[in-house]
XYZ file of C-alpha atoms in Angstrom:
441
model
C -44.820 36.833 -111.389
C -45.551 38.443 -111.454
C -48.865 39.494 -111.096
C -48.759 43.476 -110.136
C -51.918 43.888 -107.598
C -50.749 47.189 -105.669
C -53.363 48.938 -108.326
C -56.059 46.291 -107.013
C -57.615 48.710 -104.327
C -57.580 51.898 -105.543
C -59.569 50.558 -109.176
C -62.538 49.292 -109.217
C -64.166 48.754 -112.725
C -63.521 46.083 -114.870
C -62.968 46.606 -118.458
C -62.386 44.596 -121.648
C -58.631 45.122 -122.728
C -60.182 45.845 -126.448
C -61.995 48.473 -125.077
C -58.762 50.905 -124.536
C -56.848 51.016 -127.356
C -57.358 49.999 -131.290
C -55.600 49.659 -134.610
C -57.433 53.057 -135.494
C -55.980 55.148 -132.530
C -52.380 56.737 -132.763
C -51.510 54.672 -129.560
C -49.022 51.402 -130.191
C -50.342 48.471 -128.557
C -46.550 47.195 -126.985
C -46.221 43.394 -125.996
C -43.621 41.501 -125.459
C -43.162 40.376 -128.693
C -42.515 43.980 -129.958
C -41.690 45.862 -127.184
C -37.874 45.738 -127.880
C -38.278 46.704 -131.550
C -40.420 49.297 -131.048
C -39.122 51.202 -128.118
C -35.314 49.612 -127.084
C -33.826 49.581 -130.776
C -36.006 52.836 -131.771
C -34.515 56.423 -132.401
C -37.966 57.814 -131.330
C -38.769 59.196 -127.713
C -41.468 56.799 -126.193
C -44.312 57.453 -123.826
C -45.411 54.142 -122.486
C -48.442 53.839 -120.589
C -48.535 50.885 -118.478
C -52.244 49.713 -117.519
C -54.710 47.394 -116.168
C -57.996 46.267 -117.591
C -59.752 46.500 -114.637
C -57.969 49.886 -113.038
C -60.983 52.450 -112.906
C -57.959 55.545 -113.151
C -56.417 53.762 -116.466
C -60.077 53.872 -117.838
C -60.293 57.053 -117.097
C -57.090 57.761 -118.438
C -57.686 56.471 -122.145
C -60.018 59.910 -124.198
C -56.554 61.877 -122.407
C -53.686 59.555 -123.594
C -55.319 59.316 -127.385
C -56.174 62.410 -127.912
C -52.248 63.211 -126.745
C -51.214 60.610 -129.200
C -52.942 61.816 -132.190
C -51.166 65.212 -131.525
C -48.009 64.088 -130.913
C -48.194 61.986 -134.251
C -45.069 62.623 -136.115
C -43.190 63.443 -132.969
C -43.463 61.675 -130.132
C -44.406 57.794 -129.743
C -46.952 56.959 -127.738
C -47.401 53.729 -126.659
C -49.600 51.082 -124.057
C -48.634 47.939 -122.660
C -51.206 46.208 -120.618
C -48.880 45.020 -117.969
C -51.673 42.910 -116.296
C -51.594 41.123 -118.992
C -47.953 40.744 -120.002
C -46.455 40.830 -116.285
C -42.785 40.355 -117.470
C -42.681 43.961 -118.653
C -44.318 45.654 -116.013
C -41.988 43.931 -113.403
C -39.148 44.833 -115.827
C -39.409 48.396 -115.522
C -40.641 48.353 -111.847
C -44.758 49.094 -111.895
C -45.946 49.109 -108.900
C -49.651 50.907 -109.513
C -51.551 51.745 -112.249
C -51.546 53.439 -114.855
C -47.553 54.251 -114.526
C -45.959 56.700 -117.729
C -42.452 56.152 -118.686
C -40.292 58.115 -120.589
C -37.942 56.115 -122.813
C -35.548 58.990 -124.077
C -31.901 58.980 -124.199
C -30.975 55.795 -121.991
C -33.783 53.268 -123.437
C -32.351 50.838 -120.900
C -33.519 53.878 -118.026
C -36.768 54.792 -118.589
C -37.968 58.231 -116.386
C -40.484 58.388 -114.419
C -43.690 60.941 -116.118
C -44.490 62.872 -113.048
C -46.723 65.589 -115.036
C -50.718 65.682 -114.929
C -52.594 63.357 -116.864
C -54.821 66.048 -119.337
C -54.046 66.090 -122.536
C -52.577 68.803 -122.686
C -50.090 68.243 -119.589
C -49.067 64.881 -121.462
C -48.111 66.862 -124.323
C -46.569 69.343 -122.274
C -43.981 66.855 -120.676
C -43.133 64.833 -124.127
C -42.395 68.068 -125.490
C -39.934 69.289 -122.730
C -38.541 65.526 -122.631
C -37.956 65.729 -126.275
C -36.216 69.481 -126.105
C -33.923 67.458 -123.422
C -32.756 64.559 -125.943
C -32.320 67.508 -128.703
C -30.383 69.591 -125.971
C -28.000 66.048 -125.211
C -27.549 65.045 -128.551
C -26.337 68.351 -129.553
C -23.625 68.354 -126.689
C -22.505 65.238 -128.244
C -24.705 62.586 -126.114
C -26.207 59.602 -126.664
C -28.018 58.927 -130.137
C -30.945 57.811 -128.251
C -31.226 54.077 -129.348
C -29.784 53.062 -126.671
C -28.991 50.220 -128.556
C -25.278 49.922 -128.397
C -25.256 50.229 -124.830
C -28.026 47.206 -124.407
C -25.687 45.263 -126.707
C -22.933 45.655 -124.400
C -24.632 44.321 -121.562
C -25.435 47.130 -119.125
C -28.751 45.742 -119.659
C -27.933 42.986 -117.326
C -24.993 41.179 -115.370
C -23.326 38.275 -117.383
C -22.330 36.693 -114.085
C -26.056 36.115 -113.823
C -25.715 33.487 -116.497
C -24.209 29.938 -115.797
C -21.775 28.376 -117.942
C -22.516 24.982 -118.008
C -20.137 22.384 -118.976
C -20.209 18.839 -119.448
C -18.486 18.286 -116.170
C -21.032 20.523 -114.042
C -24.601 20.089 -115.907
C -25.703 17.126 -113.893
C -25.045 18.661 -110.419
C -26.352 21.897 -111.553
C -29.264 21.438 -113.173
C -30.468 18.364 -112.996
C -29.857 17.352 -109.575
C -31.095 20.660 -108.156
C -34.382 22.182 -107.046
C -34.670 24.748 -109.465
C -36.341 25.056 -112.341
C -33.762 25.909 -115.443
C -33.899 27.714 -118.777
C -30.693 26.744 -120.825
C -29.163 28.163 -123.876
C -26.792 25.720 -126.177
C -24.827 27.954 -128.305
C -22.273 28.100 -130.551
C -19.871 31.145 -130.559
C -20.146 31.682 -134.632
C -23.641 31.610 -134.370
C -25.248 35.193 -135.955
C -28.536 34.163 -133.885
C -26.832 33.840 -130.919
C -24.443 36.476 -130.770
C -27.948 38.839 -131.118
C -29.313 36.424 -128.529
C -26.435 37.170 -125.563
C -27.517 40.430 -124.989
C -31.475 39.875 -124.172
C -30.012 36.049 -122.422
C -28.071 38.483 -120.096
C -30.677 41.249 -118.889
C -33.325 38.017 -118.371
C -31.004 36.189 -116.726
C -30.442 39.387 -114.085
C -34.181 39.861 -114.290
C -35.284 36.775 -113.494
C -32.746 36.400 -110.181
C -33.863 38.747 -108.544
C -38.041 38.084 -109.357
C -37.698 34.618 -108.214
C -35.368 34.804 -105.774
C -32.929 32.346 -107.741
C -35.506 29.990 -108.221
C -36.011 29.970 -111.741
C -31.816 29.752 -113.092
C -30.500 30.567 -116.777
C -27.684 28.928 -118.291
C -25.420 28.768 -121.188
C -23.569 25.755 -122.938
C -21.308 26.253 -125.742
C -22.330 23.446 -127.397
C -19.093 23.220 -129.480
C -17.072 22.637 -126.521
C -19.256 20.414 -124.694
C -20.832 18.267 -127.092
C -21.237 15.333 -124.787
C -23.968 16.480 -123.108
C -25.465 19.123 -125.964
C -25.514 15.268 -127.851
C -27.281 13.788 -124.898
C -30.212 16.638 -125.699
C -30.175 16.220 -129.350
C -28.689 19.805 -130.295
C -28.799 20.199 -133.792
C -29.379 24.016 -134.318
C -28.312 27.047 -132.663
C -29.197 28.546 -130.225
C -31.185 25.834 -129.050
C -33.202 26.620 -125.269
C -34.649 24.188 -122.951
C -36.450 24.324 -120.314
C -35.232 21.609 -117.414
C -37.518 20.774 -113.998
C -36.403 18.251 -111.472
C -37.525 14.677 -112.351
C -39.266 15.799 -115.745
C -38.288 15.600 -119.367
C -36.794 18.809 -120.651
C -39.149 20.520 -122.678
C -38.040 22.964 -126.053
C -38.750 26.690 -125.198
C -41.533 27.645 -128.040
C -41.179 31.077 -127.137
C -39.565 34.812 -128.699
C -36.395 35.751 -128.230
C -36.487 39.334 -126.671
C -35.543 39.728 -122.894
C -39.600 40.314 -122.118
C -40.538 37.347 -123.688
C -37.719 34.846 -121.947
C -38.370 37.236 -118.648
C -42.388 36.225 -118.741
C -41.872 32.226 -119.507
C -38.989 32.414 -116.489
C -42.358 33.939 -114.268
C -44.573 31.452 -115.143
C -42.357 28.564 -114.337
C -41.945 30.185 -111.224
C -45.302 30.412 -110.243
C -45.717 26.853 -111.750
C -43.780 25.271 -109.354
C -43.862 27.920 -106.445
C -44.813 26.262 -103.399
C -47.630 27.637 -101.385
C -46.790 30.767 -99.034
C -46.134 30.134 -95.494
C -48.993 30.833 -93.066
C -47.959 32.842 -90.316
C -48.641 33.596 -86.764
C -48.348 37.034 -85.958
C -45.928 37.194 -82.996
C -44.074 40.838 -83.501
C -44.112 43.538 -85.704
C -41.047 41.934 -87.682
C -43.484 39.125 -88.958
C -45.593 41.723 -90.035
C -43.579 44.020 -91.787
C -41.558 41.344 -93.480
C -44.847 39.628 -94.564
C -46.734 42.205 -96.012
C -43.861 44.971 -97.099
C -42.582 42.336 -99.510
C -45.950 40.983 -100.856
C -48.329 43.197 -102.826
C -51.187 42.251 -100.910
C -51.651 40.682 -97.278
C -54.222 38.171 -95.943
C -54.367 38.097 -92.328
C -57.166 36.405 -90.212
C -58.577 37.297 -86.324
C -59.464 33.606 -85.545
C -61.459 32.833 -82.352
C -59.677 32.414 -78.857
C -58.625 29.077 -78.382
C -60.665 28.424 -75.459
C -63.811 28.877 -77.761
C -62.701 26.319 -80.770
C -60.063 24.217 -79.126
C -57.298 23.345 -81.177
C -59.415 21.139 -83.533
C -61.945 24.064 -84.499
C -58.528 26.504 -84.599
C -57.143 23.801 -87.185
C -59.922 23.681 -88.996
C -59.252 27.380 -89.712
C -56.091 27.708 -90.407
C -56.548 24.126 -93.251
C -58.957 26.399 -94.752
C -56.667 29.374 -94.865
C -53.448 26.947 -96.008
C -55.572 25.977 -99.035
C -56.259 29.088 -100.050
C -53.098 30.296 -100.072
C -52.112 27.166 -102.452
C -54.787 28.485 -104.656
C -53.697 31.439 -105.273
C -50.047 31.290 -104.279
C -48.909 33.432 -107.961
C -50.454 36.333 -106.717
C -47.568 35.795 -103.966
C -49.643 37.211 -101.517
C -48.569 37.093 -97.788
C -50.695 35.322 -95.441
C -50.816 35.683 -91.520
C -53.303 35.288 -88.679
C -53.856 36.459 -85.139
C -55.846 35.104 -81.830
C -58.758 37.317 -81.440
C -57.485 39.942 -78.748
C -54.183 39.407 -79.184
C -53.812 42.455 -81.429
C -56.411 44.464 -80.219
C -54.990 47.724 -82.283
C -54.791 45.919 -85.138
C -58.387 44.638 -85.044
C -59.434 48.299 -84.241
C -57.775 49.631 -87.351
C -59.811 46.707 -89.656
C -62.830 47.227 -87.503
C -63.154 43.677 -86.682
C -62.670 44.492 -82.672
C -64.486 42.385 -80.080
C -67.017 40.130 -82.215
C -67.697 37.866 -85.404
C -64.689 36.002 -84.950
C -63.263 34.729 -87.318
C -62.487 37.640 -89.884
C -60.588 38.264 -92.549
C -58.726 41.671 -93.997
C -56.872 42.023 -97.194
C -54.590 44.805 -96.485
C -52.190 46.372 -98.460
C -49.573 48.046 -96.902
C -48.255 50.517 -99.347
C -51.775 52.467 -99.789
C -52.595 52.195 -96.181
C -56.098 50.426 -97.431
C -58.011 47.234 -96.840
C -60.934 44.987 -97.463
C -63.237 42.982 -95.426
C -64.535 39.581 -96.265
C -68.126 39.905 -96.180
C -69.202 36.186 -96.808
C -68.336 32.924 -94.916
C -65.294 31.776 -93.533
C -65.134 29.092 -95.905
C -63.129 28.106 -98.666
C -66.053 29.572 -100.926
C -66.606 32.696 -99.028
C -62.755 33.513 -99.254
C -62.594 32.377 -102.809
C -65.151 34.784 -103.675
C -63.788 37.565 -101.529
C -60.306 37.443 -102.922
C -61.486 37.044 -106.910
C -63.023 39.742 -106.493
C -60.475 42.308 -105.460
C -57.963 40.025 -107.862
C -60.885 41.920 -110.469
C -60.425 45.203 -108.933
C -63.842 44.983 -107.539
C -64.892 45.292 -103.499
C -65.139 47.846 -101.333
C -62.484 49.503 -99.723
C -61.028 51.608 -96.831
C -58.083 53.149 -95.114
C -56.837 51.979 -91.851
C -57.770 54.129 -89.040
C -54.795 56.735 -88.378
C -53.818 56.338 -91.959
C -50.391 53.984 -91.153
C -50.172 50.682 -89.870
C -51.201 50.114 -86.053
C -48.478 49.229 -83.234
C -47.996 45.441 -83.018
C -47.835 43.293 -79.799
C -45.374 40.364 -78.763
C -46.902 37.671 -78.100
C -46.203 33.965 -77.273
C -46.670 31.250 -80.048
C -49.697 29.269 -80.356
C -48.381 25.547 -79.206
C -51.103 23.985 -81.017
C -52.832 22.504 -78.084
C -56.312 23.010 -76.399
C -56.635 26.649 -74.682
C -56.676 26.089 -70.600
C -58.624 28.062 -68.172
C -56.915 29.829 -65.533
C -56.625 28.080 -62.266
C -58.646 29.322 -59.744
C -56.676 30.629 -56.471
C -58.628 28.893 -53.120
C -59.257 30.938 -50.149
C -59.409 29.531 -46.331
C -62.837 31.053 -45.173
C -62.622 28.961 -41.790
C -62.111 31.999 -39.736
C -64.759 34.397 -41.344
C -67.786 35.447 -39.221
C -70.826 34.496 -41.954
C -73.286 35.838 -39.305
C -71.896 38.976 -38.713
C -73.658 40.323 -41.736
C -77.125 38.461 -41.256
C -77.675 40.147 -37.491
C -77.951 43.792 -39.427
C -81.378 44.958 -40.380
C -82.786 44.181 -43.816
C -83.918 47.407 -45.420
């Protein structure tokens, strides 16, 4: 990913991550690299904040959440992960805005949502009546709270999400496709990867369903197929490589926990993601497919065609294709209109009837938007979109609060716009004097 932006318009401020949380506060920094030990493999209930830098409501948030730390200490762990920065385990636990509390209690693997206020004293309140719950299930004989067992098992993921490679099947699977491929070479005695299957298996389901099967992980027992574990070089286990189409396979550098596989699988992705599609909007199917599965939408009003001709309305759209390249991980969704063509739409924005062409960045799940300000350009838009990828820009809310009605409409057919032939009329057997013989006023 990837990237988590549905906190982009409702903060505004941008803050160094330093600034939240240090060594000296009672609040656990969590990363990827010590998430797992921490929290997963812990006996302790967690509070995890996730946050963003930038998010004006996590800043906010930070005198409440230490000041709750410091008097849980002893109790209750209270933790941060600053999911803008470590994506994977944001996306792992499904944030959507920020800041988002989780409660990791009984079922680590299951995190609950914290619905409570965000005081102080509410945060205490709720990790005190979470923690009378775990008491209350361990004493009926529940789980022990680790959570551990059952992640070892492999509820944390699906192991047909993993493909066994063999030396019959490597070539056509990995090599020869399009996707990008993590692979483990194993060997089944191995201590290190025995510990390793588990956090392999919850990636591997992670990472499906984040890129859409684009990024793949596989497994080769490397004891069975040693013809092409000796084509690699395998001499230790477990060994992972990273394989792209038409590339050298590179040695994964990287930890071990399901986080830290989960964020190198996202970056690949986003490496070798191809730019979004650019889309007309024809029907309310284009939009709601567009923008309900990308966290942020980018949809331009461009000029009638009879004002820029197809070359001018080309012109447009080459500088809207390129920005989309640019920042294609955000995996944004980006669509365009003729001006009057949506004229509901446009209302909603406040675009409506002038300075054609305009941009909105909408997003669809807080029923808000911004306007670029600044040229039409590829600098204008640069600077428009940086700055809400900052958290900065002002905002609004669509008019009505909900997304307008959308029109059907024919596709553009990339031609020059025509003017509408004018119907003759036979004026042979009209009387012109008839209105000259009456007196002038």
């Amino acid at each position: 990913m990837r990237p988590l932006l549905l906190g982009v318009l409702g903060c505004s401020l941008l803050l160094s991550v330093r600034a939240f949380y240090s060594p000296d506060d009672d609040v656990v920094e969590l990363t990827p690299s010590n998430f797992n030990k921490e929290v997963i493999q812990s006996d302790a209930l967690w509070l995890v904040e996730f946050y963003a830098p930038w998010c004006g409501h996590c800043r906010n948030l930070v005198p409440d959440w230490k000041k709750a730390a410091t008097a849980l200490k002893g109790i209750v762990k209270v933790g941060a992960v600053d999911a803008d920065q470590h994506k994977s385990l944001g996306g792992q636990y499904g944030v959507r805005g920020f800041p988002t509390i989780k409660i990791f209690g009984a079922n680590k693997n299951k995190p609950e949502e914290y619905q409570g206020g965000r005081s102080s004293q509410a945060i205490v309140d709720g990790a005190l009546s979470a923690l009378r719950s775990l008491v209350k299930e361990r004493l009926s004989g529940g789980s022990s709270g680790s959570g551990y067992k059952q992640q070892q098992s492999g509820s944390g993921g699906s192991k047909k999400d993993v493909v066994e490679l063999t030396d019959d099947n490597f070539d056509q699977m990995v090599l020869e496709s399009g996707e990008v491929w993590m692979v483990e070479f194993f060997a089944p005695w191995c201590g290190h990867c025995k510990n390793l299957e588990p956090e392999w298996t919850a990636a591997a389901t992670a990472v499906k369903e984040q890129t859409k099967g684009k990024v793949r992980l596989g497994a080769v027992d490397a004891t069975v197929h040693q013809v092409v574990s000796s084509r690699y070089g395998i001499r230790g286990f477990p060994t992972i490589k990273i394989f792209r189409k038409g590339e050298e396979p590179e040695d994964y550098q990287g930890g071990r926990t399901r986080a830290d596989i989960i964020e190198r699988a996202l970056d690949l992705f986003s490496d070798n993601a191809p730019a979004p599609e650019l889309l007309e909007i024809l029907n309310e199917d284009v939009v709601k497919k567009t923008c309900e599965d990308s966290q942020l939408c980018v949809i331009a009003v461009l000029p009638h065609i009879l004002d820029t001709g197809a070359t001018g309305r080309n012109g447009y759209l080459e500088v809207m294709m390129k920005m989309a390249d640019k920042y294609k991980k955000k995996m944004w969704g980006w669509l365009w209109a003729e001006a009057g063509a949506q004229l509901e739409l446009e209302a909603s924005l406040g675009i409506g009837g002038f300075g054609y062409p305009a941009m909105a960045a909408i997003n669809t799940r807080k029923m808000k938007y911004a306007l670029l300000r600044g040229s039409f350009s590829e600098t204008g838009i640069h600077d428009f979109l940086r700055e809400l990828s900052v958290g900065r820009g002002s905002t609004a809310t669509f008019g009505g609060g909900a997304m307008p009605n959308i029109q059907s409409v024919d596709a553009w057919d990339g031609k020059d716009g025509q003017l509408p032939e004018e119907e003759e009329y036979d004026l042979s057997d009209v009387d012109m004097d008839e209105d000259f013989d009456k007196d002038e006023l």
